[in-house]
PDB file of C-alpha atoms in Angstrom:
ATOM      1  CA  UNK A 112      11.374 -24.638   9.126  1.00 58.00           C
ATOM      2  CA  UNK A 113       8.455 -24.048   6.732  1.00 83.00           C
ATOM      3  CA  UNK A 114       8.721 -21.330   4.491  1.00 92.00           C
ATOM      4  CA  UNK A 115       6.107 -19.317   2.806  1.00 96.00           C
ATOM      5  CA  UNK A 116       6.044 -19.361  -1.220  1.00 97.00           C
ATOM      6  CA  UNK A 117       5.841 -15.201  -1.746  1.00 98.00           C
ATOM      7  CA  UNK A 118       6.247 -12.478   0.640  1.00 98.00           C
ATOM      8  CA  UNK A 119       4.141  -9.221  -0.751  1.00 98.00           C
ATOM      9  CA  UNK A 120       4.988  -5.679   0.235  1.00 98.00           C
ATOM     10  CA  UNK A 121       2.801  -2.888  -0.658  1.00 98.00           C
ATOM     11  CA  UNK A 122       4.372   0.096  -1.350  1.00 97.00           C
ATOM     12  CA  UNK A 123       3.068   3.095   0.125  1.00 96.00           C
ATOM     13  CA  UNK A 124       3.175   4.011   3.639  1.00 95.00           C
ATOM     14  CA  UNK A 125       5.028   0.115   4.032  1.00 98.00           C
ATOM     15  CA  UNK A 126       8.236   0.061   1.589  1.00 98.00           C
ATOM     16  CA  UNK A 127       7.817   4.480   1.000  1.00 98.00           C
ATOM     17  CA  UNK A 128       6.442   7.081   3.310  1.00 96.00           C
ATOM     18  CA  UNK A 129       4.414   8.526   0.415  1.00 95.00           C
ATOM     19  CA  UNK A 130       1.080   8.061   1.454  1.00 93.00           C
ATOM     20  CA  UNK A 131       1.558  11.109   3.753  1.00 93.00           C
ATOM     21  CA  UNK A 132       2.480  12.795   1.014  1.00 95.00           C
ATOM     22  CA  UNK A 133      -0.299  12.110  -1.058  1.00 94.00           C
ATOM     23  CA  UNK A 134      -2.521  12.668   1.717  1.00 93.00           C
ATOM     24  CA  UNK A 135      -2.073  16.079   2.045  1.00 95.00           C
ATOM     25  CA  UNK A 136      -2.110  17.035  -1.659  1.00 96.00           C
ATOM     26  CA  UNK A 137      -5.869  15.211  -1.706  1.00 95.00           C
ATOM     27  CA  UNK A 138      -7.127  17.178   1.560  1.00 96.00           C
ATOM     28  CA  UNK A 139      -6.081  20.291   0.114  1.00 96.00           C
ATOM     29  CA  UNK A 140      -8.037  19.604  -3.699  1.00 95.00           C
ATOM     30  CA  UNK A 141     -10.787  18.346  -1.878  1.00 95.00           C
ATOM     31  CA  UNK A 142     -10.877  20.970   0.232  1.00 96.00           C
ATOM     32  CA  UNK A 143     -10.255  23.384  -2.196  1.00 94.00           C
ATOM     33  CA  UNK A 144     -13.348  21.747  -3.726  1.00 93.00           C
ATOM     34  CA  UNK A 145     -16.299  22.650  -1.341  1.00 93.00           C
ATOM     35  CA  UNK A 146     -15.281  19.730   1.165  1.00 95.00           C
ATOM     36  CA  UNK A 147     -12.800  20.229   3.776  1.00 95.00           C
ATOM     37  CA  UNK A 148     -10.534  17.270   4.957  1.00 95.00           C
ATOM     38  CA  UNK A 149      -7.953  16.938   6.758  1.00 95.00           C
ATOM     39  CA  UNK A 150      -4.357  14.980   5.700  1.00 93.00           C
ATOM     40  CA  UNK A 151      -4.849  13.193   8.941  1.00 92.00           C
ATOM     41  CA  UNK A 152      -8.741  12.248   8.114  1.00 93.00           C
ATOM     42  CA  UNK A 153      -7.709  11.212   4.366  1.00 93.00           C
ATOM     43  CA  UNK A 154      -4.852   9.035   6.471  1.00 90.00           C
ATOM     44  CA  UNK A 155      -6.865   7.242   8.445  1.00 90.00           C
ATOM     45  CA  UNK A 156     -10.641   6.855   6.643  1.00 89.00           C
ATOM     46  CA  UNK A 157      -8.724   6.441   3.113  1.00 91.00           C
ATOM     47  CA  UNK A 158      -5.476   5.400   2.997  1.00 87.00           C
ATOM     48  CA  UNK A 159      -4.275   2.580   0.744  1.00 83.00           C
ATOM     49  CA  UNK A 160      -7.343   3.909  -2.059  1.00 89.00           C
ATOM     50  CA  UNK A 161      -6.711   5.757  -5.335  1.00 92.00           C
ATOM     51  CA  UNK A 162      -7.829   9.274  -5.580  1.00 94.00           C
ATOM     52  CA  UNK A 163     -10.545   8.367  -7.987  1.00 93.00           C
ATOM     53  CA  UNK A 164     -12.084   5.972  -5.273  1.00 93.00           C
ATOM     54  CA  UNK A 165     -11.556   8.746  -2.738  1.00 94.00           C
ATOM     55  CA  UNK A 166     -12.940  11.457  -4.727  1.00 94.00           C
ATOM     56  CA  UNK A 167     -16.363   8.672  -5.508  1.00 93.00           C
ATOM     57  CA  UNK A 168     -16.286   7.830  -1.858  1.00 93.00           C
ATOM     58  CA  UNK A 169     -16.433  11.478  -0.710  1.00 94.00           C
ATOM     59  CA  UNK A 170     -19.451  12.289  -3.210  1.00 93.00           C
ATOM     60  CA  UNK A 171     -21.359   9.387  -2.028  1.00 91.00           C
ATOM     61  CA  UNK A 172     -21.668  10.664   1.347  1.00 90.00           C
ATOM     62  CA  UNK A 173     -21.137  14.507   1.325  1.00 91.00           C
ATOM     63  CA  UNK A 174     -23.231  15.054  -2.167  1.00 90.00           C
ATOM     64  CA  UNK A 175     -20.553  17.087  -3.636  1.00 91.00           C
ATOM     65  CA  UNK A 176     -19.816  17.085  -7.213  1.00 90.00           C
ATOM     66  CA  UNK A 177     -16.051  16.708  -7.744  1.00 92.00           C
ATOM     67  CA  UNK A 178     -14.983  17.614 -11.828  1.00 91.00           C
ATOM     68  CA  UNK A 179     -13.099  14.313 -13.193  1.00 90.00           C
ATOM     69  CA  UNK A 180      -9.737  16.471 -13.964  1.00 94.00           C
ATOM     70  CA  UNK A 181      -9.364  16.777 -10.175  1.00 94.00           C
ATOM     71  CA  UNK A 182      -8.153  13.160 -10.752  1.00 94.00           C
ATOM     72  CA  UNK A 183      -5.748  14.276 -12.930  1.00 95.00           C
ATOM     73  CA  UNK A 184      -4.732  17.647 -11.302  1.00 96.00           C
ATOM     74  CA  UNK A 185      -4.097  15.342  -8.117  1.00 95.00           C
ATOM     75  CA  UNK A 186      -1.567  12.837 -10.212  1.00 94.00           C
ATOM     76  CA  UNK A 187       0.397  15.337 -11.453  1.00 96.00           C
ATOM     77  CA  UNK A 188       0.487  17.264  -7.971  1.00 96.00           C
ATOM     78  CA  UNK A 189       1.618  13.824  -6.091  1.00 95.00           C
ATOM     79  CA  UNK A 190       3.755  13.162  -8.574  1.00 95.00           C
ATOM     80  CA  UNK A 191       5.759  16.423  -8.713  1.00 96.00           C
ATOM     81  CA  UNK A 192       6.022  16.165  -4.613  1.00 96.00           C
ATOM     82  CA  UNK A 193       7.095  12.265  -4.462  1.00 96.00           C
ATOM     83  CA  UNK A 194       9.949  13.122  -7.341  1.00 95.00           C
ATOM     84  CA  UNK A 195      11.215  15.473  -4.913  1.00 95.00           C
ATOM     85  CA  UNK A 196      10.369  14.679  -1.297  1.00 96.00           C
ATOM     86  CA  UNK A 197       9.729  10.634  -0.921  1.00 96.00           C
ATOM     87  CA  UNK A 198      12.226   8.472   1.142  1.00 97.00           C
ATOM     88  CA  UNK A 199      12.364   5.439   2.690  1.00 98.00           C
ATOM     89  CA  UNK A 200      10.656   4.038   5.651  1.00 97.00           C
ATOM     90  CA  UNK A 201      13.355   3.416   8.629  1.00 96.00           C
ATOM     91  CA  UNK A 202      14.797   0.271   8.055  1.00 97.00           C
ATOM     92  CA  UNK A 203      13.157  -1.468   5.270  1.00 98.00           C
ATOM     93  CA  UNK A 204      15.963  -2.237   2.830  1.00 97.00           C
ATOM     94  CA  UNK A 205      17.720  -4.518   5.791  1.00 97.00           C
ATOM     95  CA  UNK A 206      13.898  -6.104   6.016  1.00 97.00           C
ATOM     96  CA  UNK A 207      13.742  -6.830   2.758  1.00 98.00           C
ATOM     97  CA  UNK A 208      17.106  -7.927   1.611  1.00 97.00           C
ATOM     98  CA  UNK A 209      16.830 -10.289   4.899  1.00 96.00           C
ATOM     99  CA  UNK A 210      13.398 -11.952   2.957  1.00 96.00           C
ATOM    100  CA  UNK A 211      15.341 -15.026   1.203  1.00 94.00           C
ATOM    101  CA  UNK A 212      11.836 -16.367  -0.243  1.00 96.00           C
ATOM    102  CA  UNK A 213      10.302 -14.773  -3.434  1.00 97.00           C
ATOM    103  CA  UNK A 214       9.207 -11.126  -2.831  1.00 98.00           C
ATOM    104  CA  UNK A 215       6.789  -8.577  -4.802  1.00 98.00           C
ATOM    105  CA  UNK A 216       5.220  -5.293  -4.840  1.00 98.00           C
ATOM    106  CA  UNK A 217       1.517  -4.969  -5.213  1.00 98.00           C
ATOM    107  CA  UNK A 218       0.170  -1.550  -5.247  1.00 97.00           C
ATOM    108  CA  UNK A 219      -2.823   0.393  -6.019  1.00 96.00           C
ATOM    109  CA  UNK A 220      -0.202   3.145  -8.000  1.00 95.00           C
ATOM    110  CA  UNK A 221       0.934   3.099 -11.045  1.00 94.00           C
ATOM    111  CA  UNK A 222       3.849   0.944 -11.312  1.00 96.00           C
ATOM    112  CA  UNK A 223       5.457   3.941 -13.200  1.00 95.00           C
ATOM    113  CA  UNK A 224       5.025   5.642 -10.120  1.00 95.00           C
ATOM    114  CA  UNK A 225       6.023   2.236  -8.251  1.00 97.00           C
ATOM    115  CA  UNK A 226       9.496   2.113 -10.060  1.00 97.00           C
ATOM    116  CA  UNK A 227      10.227   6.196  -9.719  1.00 96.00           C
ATOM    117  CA  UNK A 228      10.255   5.721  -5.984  1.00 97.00           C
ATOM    118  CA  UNK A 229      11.439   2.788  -5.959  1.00 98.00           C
ATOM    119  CA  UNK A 230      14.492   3.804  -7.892  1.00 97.00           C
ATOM    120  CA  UNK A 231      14.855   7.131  -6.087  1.00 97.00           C
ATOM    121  CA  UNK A 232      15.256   5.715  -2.746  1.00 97.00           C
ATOM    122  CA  UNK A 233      17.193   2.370  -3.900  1.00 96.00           C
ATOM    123  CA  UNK A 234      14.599  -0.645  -3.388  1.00 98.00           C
ATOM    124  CA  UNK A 235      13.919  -1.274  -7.003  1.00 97.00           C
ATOM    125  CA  UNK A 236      16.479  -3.823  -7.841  1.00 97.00           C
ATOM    126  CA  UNK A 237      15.195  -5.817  -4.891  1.00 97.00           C
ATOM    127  CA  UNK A 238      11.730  -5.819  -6.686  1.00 97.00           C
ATOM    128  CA  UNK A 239      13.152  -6.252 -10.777  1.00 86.00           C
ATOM    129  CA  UNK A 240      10.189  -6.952 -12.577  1.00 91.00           C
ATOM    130  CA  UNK A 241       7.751  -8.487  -9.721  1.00 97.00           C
ATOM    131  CA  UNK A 242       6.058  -5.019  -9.391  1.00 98.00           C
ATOM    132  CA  UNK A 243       2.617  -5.881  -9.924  1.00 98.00           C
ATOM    133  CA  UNK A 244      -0.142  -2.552 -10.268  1.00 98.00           C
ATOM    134  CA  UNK A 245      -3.766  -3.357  -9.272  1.00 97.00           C
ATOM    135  CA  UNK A 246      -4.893  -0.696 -12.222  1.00 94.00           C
ATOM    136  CA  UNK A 247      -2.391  -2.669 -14.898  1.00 95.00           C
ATOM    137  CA  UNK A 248      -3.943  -6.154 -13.990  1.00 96.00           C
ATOM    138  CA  UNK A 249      -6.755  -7.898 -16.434  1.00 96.00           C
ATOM    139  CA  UNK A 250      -9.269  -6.774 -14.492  1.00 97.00           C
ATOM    140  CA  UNK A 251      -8.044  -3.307 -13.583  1.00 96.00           C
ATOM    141  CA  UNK A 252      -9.974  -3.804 -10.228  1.00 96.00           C
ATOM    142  CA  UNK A 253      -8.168  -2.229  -7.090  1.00 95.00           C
ATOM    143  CA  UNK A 254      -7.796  -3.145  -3.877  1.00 96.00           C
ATOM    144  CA  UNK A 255      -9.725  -3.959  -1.854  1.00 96.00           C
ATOM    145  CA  UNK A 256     -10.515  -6.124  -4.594  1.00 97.00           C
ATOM    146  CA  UNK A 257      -8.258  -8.761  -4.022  1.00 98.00           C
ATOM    147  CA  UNK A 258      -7.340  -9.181  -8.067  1.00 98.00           C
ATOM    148  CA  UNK A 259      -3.635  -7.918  -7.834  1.00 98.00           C
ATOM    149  CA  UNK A 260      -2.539 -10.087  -4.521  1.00 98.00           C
ATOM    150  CA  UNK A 261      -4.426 -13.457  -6.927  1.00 98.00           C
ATOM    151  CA  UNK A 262      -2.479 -11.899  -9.956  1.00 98.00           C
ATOM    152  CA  UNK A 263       0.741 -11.888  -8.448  1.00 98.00           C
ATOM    153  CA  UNK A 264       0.529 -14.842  -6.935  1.00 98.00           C
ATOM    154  CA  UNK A 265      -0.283 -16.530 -10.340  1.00 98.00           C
ATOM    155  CA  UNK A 266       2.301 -15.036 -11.970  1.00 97.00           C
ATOM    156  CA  UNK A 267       4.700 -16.483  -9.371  1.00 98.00           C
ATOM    157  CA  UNK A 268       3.510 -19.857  -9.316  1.00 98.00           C
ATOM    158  CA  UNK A 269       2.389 -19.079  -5.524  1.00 98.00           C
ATOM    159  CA  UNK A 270      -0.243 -20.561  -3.481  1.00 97.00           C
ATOM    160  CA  UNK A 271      -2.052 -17.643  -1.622  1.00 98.00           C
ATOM    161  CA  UNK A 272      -2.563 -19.567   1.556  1.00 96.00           C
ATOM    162  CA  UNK A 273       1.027 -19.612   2.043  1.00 97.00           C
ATOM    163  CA  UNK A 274       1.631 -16.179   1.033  1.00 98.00           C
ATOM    164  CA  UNK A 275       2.462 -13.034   2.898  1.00 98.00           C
ATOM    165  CA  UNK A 276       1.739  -9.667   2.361  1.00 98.00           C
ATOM    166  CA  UNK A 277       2.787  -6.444   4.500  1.00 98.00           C
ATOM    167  CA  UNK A 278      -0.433  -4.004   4.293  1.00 98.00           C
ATOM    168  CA  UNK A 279      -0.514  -0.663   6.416  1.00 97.00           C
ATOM    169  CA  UNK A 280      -4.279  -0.061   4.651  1.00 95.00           C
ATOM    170  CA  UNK A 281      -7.624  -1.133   6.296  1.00 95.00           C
ATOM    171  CA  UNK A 282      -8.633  -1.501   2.877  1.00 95.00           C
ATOM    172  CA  UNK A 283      -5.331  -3.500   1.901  1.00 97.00           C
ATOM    173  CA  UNK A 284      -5.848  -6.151   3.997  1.00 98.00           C
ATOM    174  CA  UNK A 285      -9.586  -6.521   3.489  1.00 98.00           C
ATOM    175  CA  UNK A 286      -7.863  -7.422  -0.553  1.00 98.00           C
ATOM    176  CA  UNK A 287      -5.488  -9.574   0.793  1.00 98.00           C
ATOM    177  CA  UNK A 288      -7.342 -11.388   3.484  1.00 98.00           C
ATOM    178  CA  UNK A 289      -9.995 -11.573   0.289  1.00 98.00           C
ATOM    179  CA  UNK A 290      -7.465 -12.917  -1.444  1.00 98.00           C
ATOM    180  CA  UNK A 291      -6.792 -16.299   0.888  1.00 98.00           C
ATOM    181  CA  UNK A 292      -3.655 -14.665   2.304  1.00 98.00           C
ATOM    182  CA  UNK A 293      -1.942 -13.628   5.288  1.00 98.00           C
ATOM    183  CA  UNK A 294      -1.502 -10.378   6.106  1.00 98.00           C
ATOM    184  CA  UNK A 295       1.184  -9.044   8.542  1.00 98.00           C
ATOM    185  CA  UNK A 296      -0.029  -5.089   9.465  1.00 98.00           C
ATOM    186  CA  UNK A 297       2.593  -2.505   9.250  1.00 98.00           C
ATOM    187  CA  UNK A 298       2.541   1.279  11.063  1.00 97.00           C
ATOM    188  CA  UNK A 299       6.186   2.828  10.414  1.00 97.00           C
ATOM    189  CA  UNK A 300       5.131   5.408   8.233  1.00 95.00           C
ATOM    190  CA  UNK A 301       4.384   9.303   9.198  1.00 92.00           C
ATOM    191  CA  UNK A 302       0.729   8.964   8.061  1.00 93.00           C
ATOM    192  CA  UNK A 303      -0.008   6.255  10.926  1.00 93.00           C
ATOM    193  CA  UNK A 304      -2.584   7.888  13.792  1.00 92.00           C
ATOM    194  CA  UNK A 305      -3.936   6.366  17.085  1.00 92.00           C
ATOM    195  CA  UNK A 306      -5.761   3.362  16.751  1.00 95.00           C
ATOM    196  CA  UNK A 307      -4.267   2.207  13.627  1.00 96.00           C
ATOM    197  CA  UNK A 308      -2.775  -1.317  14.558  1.00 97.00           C
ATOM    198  CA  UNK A 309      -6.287  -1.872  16.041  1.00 97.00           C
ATOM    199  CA  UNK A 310      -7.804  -0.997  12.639  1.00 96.00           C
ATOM    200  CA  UNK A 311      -5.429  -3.444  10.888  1.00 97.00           C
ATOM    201  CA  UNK A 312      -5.645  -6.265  13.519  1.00 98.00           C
ATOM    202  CA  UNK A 313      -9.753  -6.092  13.178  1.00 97.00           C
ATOM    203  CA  UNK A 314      -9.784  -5.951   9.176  1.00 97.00           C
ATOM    204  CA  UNK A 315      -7.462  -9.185   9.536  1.00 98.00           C
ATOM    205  CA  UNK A 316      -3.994  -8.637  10.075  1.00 98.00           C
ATOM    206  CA  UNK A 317      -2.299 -11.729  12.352  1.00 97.00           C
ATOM    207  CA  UNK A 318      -0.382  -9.536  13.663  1.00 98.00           C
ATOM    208  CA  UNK A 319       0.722  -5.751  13.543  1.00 98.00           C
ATOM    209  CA  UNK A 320       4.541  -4.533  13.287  1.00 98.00           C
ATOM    210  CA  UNK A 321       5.790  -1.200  13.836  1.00 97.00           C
ATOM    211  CA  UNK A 322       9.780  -1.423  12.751  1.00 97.00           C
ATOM    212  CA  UNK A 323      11.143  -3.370   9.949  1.00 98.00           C
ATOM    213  CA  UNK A 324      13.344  -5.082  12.331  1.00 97.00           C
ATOM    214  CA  UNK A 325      10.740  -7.530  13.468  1.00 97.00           C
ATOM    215  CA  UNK A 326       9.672  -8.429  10.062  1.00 97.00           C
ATOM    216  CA  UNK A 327      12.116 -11.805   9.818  1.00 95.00           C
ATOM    217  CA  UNK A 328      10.953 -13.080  13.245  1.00 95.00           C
ATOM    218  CA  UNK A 329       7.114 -12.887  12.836  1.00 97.00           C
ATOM    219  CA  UNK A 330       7.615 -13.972   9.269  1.00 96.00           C
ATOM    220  CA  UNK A 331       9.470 -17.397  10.897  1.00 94.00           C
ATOM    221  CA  UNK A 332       7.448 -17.520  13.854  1.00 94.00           C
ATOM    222  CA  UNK A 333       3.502 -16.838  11.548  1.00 95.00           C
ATOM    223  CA  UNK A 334       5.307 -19.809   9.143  1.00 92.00           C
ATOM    224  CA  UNK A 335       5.677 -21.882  12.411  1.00 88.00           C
ATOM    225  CA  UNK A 336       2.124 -21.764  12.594  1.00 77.00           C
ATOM    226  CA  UNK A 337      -1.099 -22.092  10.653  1.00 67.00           C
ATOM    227  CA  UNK A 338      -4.624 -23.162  10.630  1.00 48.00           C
ATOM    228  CA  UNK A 339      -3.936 -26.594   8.012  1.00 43.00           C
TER     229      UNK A 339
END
């Protein structure tokens, strides 16, 4: 049975339910800041972007001025609330341990950050030292910029067309499908709303999972097939 060279996981909202969490600490700053947002708006419009890219995104449209130490204000706030409230998604560390082939993490966080949650809910020696950060990468470009999937997959002697990577972000799989990959959508985590599997499946997700349990099959059965 073919096998693909790396299996990717990002890591929030797809191996952590953080990027609820984060979500509501940015709709409250920005709201806080002249433009009122909702956790469930920053969810589905945003998710899978740093704050900074947020924040810029926000101003572009709404003509707002944000002041640059909301960035950091919003770092420490997430980071005070994941320390203390992150967890697992459902399932995942059975999904994981079940992937025999290489595995990363490639994230738009910090890999500090990466390797605190990771820790705190017990993934992190599945991961070791294949945690790859988009903002620690020579270019420092994030996704959707597809730099940290080509990184990674350098780094791991991978070839991207027979790579994996689990995305739960519109904007994540835009940077992987960028990227020359194959993306497998994911929408376990509390931040997911209605339409979201559509969202993934049109920015170029094969296909969209829901539970961690289904991750080996679609993994063998996507391997079983391909374009080449």
């Amino acid at each position: 049975m073919p096998q693909p060279d790396l299996v990717i996981f990002d890591c929030d909202g797809v191996l952590v339910d953080s990027e609820i969490i984060a979500a509501r600490v940015d709709a409250e700053l920005l709201t806080l800041a002249g433009y009122e947002i909702s956790a469930e708006e920053i969810s589905e419009s945003y998710a899978g972007l740093t704050f900074k890219d947020i924040m810029l995104r926000v101003e572009e449209t709404s003509r707002i001025p944000f002041q640059a130490s909301l960035i950091d204000r919003e770092e420490q706030l997430v980071d005070r609330k994941l320390r203390s409230d992150v967890r697992a998604i459902d399932g995942v560390r059975e999904a994981v341990a079940a992937v025999t082939v290489p595995r990363c993490v490639c994230s738009n966080s910090r890999s500090e950050r990466i390797e605190f949650m990771l820790e705190k809910v017990h993934l992190l020696p599945f991961f070791a030292d294949r945690i790859f950060s988009a903002m620690e990468t020579p270019t420092g470009k994030t996704k959707p910029a597809p730099d940290v999937f080509l990184f990674a997959a350098e780094k791991l002697n991978a070839n991207p067309a027979n790579t994996f990577v689990i995305e739960d972000s519109v904007h994540g799989v835009h940077g992987a499908r960028a990227a020359g990959m194959r993306v497998i959508g994911f929408t376990g985590a509390a931040h997911s709303y209605p339409g979201h599997a559509d969202a993934l499946t049109e920015a170029g997700a094969e296909t969209v999972i829901r539970r961690w349990a289904e991750l080996k099959s679609v993994i063998a059965a996507l391997s079983e097939w391909s374009d080449a």
